[in-house]
Coordinates of C-alpha atoms in Angstrom, one line a residue:
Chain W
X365 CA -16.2 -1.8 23.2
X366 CA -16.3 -2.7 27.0
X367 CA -13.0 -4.4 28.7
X368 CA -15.7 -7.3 29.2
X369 CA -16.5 -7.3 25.6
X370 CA -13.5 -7.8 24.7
X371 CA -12.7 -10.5 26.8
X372 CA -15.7 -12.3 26.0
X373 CA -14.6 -11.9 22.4
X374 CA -11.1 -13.6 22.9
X375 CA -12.2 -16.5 25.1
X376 CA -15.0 -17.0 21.9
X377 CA -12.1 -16.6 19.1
X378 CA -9.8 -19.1 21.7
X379 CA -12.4 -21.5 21.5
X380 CA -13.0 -21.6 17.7
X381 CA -9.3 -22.3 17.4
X382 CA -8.8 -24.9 19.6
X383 CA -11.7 -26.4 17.5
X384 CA -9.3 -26.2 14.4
X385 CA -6.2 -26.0 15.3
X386 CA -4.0 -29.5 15.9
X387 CA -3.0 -30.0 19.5
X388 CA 0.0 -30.9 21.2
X389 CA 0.2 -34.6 20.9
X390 CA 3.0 -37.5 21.4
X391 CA 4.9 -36.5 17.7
X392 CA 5.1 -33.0 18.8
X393 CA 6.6 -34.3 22.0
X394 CA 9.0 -35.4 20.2
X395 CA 9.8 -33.0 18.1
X396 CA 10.6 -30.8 20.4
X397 CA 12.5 -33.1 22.8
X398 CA 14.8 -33.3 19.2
X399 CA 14.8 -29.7 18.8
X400 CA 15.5 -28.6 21.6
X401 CA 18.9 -30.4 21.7
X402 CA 19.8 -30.0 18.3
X403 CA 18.3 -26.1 17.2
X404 CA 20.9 -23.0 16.7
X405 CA 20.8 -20.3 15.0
X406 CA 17.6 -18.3 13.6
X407 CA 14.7 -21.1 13.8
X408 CA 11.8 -21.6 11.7
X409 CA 8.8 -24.2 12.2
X410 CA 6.8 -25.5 9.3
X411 CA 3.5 -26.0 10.1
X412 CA 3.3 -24.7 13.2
X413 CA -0.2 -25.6 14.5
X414 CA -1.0 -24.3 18.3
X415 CA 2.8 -23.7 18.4
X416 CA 3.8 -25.5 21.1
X417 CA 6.9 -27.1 19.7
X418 CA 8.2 -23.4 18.6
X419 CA 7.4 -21.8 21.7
X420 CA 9.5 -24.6 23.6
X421 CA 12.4 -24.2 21.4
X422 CA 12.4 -20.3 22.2
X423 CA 11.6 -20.2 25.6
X424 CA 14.9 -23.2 26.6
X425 CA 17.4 -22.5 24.2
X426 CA 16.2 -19.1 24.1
X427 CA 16.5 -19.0 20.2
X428 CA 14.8 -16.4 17.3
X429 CA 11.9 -19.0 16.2
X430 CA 9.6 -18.3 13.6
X431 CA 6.5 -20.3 13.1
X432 CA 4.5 -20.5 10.1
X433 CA 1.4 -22.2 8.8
X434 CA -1.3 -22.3 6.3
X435 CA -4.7 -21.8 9.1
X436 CA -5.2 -18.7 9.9
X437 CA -6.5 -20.0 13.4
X438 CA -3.2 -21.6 14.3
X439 CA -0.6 -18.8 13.5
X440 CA -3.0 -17.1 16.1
X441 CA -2.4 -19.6 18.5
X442 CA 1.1 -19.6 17.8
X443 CA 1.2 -15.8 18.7
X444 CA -0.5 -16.2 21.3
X445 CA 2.1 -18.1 22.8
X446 CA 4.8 -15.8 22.2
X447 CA 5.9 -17.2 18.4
X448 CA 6.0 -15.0 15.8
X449 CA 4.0 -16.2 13.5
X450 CA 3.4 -16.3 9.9
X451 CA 0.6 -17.6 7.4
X452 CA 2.1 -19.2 4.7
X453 CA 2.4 -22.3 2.5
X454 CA 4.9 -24.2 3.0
X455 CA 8.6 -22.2 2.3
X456 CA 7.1 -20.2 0.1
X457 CA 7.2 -16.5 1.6
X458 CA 11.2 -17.3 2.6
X459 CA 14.2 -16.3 1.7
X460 CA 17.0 -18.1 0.6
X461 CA 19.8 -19.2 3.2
X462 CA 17.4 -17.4 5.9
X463 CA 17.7 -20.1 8.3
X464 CA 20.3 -22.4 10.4
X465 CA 17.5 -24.8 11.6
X466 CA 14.4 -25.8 10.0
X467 CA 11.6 -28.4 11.6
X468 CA 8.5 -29.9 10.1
X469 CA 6.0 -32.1 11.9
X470 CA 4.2 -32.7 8.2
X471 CA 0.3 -34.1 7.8
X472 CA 1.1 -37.3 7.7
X473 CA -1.7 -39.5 7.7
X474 CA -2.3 -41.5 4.1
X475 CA -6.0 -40.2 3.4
X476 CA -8.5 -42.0 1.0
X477 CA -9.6 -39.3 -1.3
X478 CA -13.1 -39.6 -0.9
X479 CA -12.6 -39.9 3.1
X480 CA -11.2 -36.4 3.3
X481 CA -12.7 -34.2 5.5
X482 CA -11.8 -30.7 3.5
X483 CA -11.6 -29.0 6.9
X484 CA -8.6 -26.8 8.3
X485 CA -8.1 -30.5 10.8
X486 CA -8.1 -32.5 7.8
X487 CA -5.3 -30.2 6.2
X488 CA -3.4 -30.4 9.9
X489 CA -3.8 -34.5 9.7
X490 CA -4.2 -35.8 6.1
X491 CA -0.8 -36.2 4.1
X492 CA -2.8 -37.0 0.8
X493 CA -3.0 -40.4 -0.5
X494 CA 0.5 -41.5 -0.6
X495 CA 1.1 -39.4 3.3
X496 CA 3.8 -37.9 1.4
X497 CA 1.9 -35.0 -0.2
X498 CA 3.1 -32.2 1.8
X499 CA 7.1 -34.2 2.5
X500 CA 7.7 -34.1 -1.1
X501 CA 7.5 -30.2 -2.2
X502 CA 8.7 -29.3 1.7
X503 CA 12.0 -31.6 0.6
X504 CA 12.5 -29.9 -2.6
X505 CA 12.1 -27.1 -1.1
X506 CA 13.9 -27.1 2.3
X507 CA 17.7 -26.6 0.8
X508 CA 16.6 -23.2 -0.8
X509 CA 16.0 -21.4 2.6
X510 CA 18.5 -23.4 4.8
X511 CA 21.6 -21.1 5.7
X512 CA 24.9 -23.2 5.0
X513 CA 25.4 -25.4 7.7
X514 CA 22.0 -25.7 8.9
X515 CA 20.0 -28.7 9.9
X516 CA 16.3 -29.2 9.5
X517 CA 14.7 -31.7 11.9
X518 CA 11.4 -33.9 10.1
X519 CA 9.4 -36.1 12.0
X520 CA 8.3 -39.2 10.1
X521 CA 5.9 -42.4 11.2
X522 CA 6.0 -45.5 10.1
X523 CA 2.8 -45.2 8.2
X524 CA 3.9 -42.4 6.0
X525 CA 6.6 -45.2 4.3
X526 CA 10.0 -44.5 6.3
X527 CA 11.9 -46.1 3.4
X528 CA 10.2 -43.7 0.9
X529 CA 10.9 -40.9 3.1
X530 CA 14.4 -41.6 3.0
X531 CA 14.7 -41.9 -0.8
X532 CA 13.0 -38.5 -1.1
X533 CA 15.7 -37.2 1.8
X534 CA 18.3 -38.5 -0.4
X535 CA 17.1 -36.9 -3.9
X536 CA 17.0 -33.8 -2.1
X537 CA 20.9 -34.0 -1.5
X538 CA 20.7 -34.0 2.3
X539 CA 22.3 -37.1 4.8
X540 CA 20.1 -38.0 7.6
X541 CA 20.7 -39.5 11.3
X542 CA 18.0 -40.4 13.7
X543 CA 17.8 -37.6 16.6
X544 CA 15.0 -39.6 18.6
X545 CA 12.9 -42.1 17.9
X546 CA 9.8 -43.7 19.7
X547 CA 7.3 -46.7 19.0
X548 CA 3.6 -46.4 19.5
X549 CA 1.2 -49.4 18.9
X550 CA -0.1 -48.2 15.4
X551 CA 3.2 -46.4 14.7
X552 CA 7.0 -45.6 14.8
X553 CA 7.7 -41.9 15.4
X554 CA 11.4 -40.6 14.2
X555 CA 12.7 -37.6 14.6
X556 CA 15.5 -37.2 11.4
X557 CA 18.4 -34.3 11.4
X558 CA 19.1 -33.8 7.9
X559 CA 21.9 -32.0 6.7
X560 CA 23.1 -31.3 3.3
X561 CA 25.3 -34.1 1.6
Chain I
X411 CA 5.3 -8.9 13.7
X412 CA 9.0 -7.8 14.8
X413 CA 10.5 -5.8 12.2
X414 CA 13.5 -8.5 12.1
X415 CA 11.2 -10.4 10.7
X416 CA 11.9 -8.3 7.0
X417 CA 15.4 -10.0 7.0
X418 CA 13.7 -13.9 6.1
X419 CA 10.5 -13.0 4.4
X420 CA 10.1 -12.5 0.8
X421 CA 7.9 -12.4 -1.9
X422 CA 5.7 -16.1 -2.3
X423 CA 5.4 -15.5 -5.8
X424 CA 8.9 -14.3 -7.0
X425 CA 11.0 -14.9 -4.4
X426 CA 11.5 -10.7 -4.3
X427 CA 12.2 -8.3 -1.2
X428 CA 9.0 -6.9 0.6
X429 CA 8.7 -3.2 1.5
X430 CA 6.8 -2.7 4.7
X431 CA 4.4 -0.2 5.2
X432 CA 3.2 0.6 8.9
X433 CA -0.1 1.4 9.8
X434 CA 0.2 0.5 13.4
X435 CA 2.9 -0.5 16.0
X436 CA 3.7 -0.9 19.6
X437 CA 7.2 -0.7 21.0
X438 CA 8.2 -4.2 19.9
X439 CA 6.1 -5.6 17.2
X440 CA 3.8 -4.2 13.6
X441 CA 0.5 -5.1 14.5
X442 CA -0.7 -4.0 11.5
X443 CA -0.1 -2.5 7.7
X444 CA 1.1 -4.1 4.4
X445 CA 3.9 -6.1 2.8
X446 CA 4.1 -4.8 -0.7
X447 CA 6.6 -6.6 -3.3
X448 CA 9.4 -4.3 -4.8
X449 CA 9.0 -6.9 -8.1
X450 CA 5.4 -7.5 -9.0
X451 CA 3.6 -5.3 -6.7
X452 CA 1.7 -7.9 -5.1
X453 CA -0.1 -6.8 -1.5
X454 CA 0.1 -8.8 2.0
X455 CA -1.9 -7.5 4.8
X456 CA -0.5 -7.7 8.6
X457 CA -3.5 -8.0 10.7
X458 CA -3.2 -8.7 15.1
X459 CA 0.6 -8.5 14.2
X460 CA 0.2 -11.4 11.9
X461 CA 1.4 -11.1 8.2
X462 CA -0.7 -12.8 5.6
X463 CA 2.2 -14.2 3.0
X464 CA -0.2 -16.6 0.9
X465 CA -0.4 -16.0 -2.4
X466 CA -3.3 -14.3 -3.4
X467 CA -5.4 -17.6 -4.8
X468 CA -4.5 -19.6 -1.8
X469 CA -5.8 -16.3 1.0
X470 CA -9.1 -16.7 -0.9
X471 CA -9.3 -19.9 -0.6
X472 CA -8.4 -19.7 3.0
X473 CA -10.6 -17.6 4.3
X474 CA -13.3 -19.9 2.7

């Protein structure tokens, strides 16, 4: 293969991804205006996507940030940008106590059933009926893999149910407080630092 | 990958420590070989420096 093959062949694979992979948009903004000022520690980002927010975390606070997420296309992306990057589900692949800061932009988007689009965007946007369907095993989860002390950061909107968020946050045995918080004209974006009760 | 990366990562399925096995490297990173659980024996391929820790239903499905 040609130097000029090869380029053509990454510019081609770049492309595809972009196609497939979510964007930067105003709730990653935000969650990485809340983790920048409140990460430490080793670092890990659920659901990663182009890795943006990860990438920004390392890069000013010049922190050890892992990045995972279920497309393929995206942990590219992430890698790409310097993150190292993982395909995974969820905290699945993860040790216990393995990290001192944890953050999750989760699909939050309540999804009719029969309106989902079974695509790799759809799994980046759709948060199941409820919006809650990725919140809820990522909660019961979180406290496994969180080093003592540690904080995890979880950006929730107003159309995923705040106050059912919160109930879940509390079953899960962690306090919250609001890091950042921003209103939108379909939506409130917050930016939650929980830490265990 | 780094090779740091070994001190977070475990097993999906049992929550047990991966041994890694090195096909190819550069100075900093594994770009490619295989995660191999010391508990079940369950496989996960590094490929571009990436490490594939689905379990094995969910990789099929993702590669879809």
């Amino acid at each position: 293969m040609t130097d000029d093959a090869s380029e053509g062949d990454l510019a081609a694979r770049r492309g595809l991804d972009d196609a497939v992979v979510y964007q930067p948009a105003e709730d990653s903004g935000l969650l990485a205006e809340a983790a920048v000022a409140e990460a430490r520690g080793r670092v890990l980002e659920v659901g990663t996507g182009s890795g943006w927010v990860a990438a920004r975390v390392a890069s000013e606070r010049d922190l050890d940030v892992v990045g995972s997420d279920l497309n393929p296309h995206a942990a590219r992306q992430a890698r790409d940008r310097g993150v190292g990057a993982v395909v995974a589900d969820l905290l699945s692949p993860f040790r216990a106590d393995a990290f001192d800061t944890v953050c999750f932009n989760p699909p939050y988007l309540p999804t009719d059933p029969e309106n989902e689009w079974s695509d790799w965007m759809e799994h980046a946007l759709s948060g199941g009926e409820s919006g809650r369907e990725l919140i809820e095993p990522f909660l019961a989860d979180v406290g496994r893999v969180l080093a003592p002390g540690g904080v995890v950061l979880l950006l929730v909107s107003s159309l995923t149910g705040y106050e059912e968020v919160l109930a879940l946050i509390e079953d899960a045995g962690f306090d919250h407080e609001v890091v950042v918080e921003e209103s939108f004209p379909f939506e409130t974006l917050t930016v939650l630092a929980l830490r265990r009760a | 990958m780094k090779e740091s990366l070994m001190d977070v990562i475990c097993c999906p399925l049992d929550k047990a420590t991966l041994e890694l096995d090195v096909d190819d490297a550069d100075d900093e990173e594994v770009l490619a070989g295989t995660l191999t659980c010391t508990e079940c024996g369950e496989t996960y391929p590094i490929e571009d420096g990436i490490p594939n820790l689905l379990p094995p239903d969910m990789r099929e499905e993702a590669a879809a």
